CSV table of C-alpha atoms in Angstrom, one decimal:
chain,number,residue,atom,x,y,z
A,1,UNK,CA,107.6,119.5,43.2
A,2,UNK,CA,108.9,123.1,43.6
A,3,UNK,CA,107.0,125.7,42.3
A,4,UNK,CA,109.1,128.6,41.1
A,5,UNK,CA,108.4,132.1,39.7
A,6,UNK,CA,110.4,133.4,37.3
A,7,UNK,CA,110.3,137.2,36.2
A,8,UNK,CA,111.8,138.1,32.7
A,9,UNK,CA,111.4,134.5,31.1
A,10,UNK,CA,110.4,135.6,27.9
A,11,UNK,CA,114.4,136.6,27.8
A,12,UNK,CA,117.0,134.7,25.9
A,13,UNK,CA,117.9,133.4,29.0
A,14,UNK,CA,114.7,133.6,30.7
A,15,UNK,CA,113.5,130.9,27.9
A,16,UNK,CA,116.2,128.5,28.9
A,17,UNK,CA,115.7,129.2,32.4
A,18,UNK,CA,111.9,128.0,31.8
A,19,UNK,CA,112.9,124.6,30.3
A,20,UNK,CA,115.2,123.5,32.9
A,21,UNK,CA,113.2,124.0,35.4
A,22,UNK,CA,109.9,122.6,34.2
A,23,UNK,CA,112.8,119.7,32.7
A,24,UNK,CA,113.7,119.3,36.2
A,25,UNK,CA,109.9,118.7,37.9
A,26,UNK,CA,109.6,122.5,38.7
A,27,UNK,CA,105.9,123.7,38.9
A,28,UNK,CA,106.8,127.4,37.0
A,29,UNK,CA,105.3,130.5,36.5
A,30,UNK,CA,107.2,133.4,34.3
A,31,UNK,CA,106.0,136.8,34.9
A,32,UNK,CA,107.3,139.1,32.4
A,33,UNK,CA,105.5,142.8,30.3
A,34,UNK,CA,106.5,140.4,27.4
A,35,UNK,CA,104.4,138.1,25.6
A,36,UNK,CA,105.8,134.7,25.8
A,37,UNK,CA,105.1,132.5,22.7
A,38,UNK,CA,105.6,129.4,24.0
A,39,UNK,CA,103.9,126.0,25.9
A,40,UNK,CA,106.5,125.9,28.7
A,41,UNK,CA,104.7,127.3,31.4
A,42,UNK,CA,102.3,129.3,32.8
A,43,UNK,CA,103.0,133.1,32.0
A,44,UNK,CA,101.3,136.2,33.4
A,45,UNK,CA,101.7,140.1,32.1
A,46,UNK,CA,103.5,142.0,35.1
A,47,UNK,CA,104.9,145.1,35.0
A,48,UNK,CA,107.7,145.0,37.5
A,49,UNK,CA,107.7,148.6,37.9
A,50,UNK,CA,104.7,148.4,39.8
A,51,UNK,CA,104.7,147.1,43.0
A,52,UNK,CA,101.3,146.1,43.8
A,53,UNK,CA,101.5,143.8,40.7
A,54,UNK,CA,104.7,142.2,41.6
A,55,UNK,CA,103.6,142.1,45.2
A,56,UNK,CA,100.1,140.2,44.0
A,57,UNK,CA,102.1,138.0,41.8
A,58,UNK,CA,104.3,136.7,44.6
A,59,UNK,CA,101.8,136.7,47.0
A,60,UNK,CA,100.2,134.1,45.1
A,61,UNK,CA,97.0,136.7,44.3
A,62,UNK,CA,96.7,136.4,40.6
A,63,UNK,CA,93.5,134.4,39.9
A,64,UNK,CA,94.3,130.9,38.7
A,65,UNK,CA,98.3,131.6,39.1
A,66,UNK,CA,98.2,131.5,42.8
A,67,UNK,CA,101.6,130.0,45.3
A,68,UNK,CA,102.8,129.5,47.4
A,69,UNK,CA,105.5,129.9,45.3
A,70,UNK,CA,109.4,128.1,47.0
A,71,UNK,CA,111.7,130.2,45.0
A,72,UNK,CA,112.0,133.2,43.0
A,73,UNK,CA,114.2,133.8,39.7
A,74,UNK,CA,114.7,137.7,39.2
A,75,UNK,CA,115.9,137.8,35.5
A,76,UNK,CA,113.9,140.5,34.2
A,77,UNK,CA,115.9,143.8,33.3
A,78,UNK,CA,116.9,146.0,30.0
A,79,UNK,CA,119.5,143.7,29.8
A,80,UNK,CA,122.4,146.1,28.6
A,81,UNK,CA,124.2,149.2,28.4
A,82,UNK,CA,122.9,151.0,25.3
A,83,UNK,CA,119.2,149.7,24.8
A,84,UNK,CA,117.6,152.7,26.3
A,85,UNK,CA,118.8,156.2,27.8
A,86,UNK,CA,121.2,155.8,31.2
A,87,UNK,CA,118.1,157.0,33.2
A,88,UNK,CA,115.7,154.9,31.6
A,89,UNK,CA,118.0,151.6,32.1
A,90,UNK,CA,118.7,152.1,35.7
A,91,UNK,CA,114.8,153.7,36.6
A,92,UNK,CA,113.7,150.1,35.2
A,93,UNK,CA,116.1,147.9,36.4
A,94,UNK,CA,116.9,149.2,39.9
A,95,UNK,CA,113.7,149.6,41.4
A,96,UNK,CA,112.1,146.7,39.7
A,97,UNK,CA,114.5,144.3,41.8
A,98,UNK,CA,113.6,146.4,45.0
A,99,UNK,CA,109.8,145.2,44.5
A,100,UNK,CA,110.7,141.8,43.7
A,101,UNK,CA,112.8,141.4,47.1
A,102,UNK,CA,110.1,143.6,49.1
A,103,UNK,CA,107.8,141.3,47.9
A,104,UNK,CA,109.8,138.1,48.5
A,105,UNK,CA,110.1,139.5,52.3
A,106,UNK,CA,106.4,140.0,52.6
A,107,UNK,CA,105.5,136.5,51.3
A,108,UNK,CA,108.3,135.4,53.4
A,109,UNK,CA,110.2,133.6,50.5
A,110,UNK,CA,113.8,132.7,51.8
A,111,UNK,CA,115.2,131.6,48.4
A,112,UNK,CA,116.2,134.0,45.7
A,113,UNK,CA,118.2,134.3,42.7
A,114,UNK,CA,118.6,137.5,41.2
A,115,UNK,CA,120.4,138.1,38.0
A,116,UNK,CA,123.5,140.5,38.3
A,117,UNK,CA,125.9,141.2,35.3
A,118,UNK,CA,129.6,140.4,34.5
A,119,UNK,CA,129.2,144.0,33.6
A,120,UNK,CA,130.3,144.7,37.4
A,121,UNK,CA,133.5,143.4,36.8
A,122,UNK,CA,135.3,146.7,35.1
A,123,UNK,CA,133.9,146.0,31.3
A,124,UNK,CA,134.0,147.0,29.0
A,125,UNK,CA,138.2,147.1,30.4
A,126,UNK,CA,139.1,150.2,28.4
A,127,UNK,CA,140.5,150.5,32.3
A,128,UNK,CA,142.8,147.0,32.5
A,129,UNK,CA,141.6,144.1,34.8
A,130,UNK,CA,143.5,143.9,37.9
A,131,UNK,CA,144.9,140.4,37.3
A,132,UNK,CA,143.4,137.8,34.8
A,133,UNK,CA,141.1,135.7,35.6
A,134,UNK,CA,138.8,138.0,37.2
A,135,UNK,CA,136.9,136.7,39.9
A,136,UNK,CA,134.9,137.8,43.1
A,137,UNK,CA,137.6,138.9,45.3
A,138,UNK,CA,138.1,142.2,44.0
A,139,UNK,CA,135.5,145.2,44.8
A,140,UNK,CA,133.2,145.8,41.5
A,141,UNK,CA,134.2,148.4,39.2
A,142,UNK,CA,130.9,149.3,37.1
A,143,UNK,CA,131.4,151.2,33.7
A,144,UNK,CA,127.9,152.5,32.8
A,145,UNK,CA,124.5,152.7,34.2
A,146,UNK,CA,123.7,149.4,33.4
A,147,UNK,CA,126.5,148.2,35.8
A,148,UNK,CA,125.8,150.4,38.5
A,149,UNK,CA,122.4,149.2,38.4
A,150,UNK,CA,123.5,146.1,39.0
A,151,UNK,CA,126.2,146.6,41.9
A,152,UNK,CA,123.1,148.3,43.5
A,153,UNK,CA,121.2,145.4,43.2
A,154,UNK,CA,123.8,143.2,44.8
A,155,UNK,CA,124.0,145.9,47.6
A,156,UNK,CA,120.2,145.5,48.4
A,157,UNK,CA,120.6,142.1,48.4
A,158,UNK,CA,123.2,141.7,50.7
A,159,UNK,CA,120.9,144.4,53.1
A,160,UNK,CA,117.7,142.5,52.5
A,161,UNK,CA,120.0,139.4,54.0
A,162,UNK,CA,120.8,141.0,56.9
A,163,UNK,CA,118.0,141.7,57.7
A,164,UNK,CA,116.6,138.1,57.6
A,165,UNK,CA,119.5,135.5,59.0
A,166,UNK,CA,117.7,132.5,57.2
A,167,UNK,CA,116.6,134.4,53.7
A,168,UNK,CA,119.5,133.4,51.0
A,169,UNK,CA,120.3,135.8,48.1
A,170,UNK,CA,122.4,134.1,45.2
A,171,UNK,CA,123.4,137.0,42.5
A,172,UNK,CA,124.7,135.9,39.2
A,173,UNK,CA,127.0,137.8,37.4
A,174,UNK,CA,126.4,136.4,33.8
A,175,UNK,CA,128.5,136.6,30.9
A,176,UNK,CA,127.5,136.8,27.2
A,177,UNK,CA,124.3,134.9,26.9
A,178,UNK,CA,124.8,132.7,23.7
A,179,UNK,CA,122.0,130.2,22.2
A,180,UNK,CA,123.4,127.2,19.9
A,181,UNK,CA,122.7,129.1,16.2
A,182,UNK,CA,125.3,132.2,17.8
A,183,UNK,CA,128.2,129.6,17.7
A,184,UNK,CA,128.8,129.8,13.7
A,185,UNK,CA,130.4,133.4,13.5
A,186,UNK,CA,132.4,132.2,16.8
A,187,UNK,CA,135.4,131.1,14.7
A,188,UNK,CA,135.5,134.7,13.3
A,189,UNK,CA,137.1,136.2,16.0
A,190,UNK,CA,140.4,134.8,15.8
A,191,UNK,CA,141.1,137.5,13.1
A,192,UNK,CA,140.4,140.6,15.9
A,193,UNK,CA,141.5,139.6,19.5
A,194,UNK,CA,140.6,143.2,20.6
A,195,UNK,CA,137.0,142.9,19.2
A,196,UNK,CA,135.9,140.6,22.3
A,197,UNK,CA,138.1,141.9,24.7
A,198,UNK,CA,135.7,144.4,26.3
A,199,UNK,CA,134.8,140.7,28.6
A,200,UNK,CA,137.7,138.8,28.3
A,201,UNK,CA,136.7,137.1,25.3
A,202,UNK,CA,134.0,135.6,28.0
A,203,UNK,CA,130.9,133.8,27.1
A,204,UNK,CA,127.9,131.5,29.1
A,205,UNK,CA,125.7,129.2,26.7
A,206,UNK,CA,122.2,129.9,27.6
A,207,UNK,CA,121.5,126.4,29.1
A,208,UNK,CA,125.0,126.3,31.2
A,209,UNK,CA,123.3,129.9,32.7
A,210,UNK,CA,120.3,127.6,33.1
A,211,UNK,CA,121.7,125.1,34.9
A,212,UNK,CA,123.3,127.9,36.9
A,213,UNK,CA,120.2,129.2,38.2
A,214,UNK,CA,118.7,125.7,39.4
A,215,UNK,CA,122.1,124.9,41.3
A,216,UNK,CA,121.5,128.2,42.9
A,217,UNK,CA,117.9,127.1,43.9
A,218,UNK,CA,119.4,124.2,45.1
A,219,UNK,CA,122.1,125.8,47.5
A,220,UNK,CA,122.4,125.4,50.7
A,221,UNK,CA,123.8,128.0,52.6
A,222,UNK,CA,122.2,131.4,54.0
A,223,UNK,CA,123.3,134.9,53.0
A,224,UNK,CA,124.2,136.6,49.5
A,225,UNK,CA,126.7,136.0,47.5
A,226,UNK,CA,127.7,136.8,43.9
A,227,UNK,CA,128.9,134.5,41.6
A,228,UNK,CA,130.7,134.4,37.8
A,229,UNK,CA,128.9,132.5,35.6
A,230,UNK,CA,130.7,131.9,32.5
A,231,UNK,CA,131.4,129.3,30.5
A,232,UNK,CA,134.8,127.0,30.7
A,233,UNK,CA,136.3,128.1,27.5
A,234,UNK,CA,136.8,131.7,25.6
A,235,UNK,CA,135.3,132.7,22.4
A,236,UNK,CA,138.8,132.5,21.0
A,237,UNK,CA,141.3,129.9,19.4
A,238,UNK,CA,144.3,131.6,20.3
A,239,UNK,CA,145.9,131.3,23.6
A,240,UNK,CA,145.1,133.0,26.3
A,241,UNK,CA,148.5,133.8,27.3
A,242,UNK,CA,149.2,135.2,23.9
A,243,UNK,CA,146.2,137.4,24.0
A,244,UNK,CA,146.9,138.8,27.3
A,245,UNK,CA,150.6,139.6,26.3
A,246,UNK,CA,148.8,141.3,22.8
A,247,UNK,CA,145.6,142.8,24.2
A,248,UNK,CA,146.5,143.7,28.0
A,249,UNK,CA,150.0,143.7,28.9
A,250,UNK,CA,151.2,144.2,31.8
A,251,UNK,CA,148.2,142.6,33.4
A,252,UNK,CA,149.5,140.1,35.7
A,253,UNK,CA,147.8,136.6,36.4
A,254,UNK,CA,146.7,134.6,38.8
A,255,UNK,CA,146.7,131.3,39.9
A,256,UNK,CA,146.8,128.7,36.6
A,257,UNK,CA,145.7,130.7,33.2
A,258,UNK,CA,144.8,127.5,31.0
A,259,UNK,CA,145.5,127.5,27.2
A,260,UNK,CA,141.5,128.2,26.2
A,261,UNK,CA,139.9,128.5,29.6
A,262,UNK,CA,137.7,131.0,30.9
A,263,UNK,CA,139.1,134.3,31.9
A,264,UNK,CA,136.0,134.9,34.2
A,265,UNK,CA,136.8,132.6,37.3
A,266,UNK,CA,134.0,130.0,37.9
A,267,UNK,CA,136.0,128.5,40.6
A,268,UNK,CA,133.5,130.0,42.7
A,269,UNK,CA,130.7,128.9,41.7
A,270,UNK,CA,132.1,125.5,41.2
A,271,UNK,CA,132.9,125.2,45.0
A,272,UNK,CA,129.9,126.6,46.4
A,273,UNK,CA,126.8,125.9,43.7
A,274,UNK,CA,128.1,122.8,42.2
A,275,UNK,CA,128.5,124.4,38.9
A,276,UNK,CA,129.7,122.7,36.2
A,277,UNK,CA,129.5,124.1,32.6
A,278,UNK,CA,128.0,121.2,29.8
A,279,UNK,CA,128.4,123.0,26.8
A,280,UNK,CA,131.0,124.5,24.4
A,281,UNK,CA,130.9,126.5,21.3
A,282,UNK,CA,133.9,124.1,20.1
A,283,UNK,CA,132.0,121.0,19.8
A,284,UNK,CA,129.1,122.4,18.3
A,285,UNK,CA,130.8,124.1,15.7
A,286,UNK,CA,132.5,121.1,14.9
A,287,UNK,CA,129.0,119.1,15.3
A,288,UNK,CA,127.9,121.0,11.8
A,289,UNK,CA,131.2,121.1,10.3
């Protein structure tokens, strides 16, 4: 069994994150300031701010919620633009993933997920996307404080890696977290194509962003490297050729653009994780219709 802590699980992804891993024969512990309400797992009150606390969680010193601990899942954040002030956001977020790798360095814990943001990408794209899908290739373009945050949290990740040869850094660039009980005002958005364009009309089902993090435990390969996560369709009905042409013209494509797949490559993380997206707004919509 690998034990796993998780920060930030009392999140709306954080949740799924918890069930799939204890699903999947994971031994978990969720730190998080949050309370979390539920039987999943074993959760302690950090404030990831603090070092010392994150660095005793890790460690394995909390009494009763000791490791050593495989793998750590870094999901805890203000998890957009807009929540709190600009200097608020990125004096929470930034340094609270600096003490979570510091840590993982001291305890000498070689596997690490950390969770980055399609934010990083150029959204909200008042500024055009370079070419549709977006994917990896191109240098990240952050919008707000949020998204800077993040790119500097890929950057310390990538330094933290070179540091160590064997310690591997996986940073996921999530979409839209969606649970199940979001899908019903999906079909809404046909009406507005520039309402949901700010990510490509982009969206990840809480468990696919799950199932993303446990093939990213799973990986085997040493390094960082940033991935999409997103899930294989759109928000949308329409075409994506015909919202591109509307929406963003003059943005050219590349590679295959499908009728309703995603405009945030997962190719990527297909090839290198194993990723493959289970769920779709489509069929549970038409599940309760």
């Amino acid at each position: 069994m690998r034990k796993v802590l998780v920060t930030g699980g009392s999140g709306k992804l954080g949740r799924a994150v918890l069930r799939d891993l204890v699903e999947h024969g994971c031994d978990v512990l969720n730190i998080d300031q949050a309370p979390l309400n539920t039987s999943i797992c074993k959760s302690v009150k950090v404030d990831l701010a603090n070092f010392g606390e994150v660095a005793e969680a890790i460690l394995g010193g909390i009494d009763e919620r000791g490791g050593p601990f495989d793998a750590v899942v870094h999901l805890a954040a203000i998890p957009a633009p807009g929540l709190a002030s600009n200097a608020r956001t990125f004096a929470n977020n930034v340094p609270g993933t600096y003490n979570v790798l510091e840590a993982c360095r001291l305890a000498e814990i070689r596997n690490v997920v950390i969770a980055s943001s399609e934010t990083v990408l150029g959204l909200p794209f008042e500024t055009p996307p370079p070419y549709a899908p977006v994917d990896e290739e191109y240098y990240p373009r952050p919008e707000s404080a949020y998204s800077l945050g993040k790119l500097l949290d890929e950057t310390m990740a990538a330094q933290f890696c070179r540091w160590d040869p064997l310690l591997r850094i996986c940073a996921l660039r999530f979409s839209n977290v969606m649970n199940p009980e979001d899908y019903a005002a999906f079909p809404k958005f046909d009406s507005d194509p520039v309402a949901r364009k700010w990510n490509l009309w982009g969206y990840i089902d809480a468990r696919d962003g799950a199932q993303a993090v446990r093939r990213a435990i799973q990986a085997d390969f040493t390094g960082f490297e940033a991935f999409i996560i997103a899930n294989a369709d759109t928000v949308m009905s329409r075409s994506n050729m015909s919202l591109l042409a509307e929406v963003f013209p003059g943005v050219p494509t590349k590679g295959n653009v499908s009728t309703n797949g995603t405009l945030l490559s997962i190719e990527k993380a297909k090839r290198m994780l194993g990723y493959s997206p289970q769920y779709s707004w489509r069929n549970e919509v038409a599940a309760k219709s």
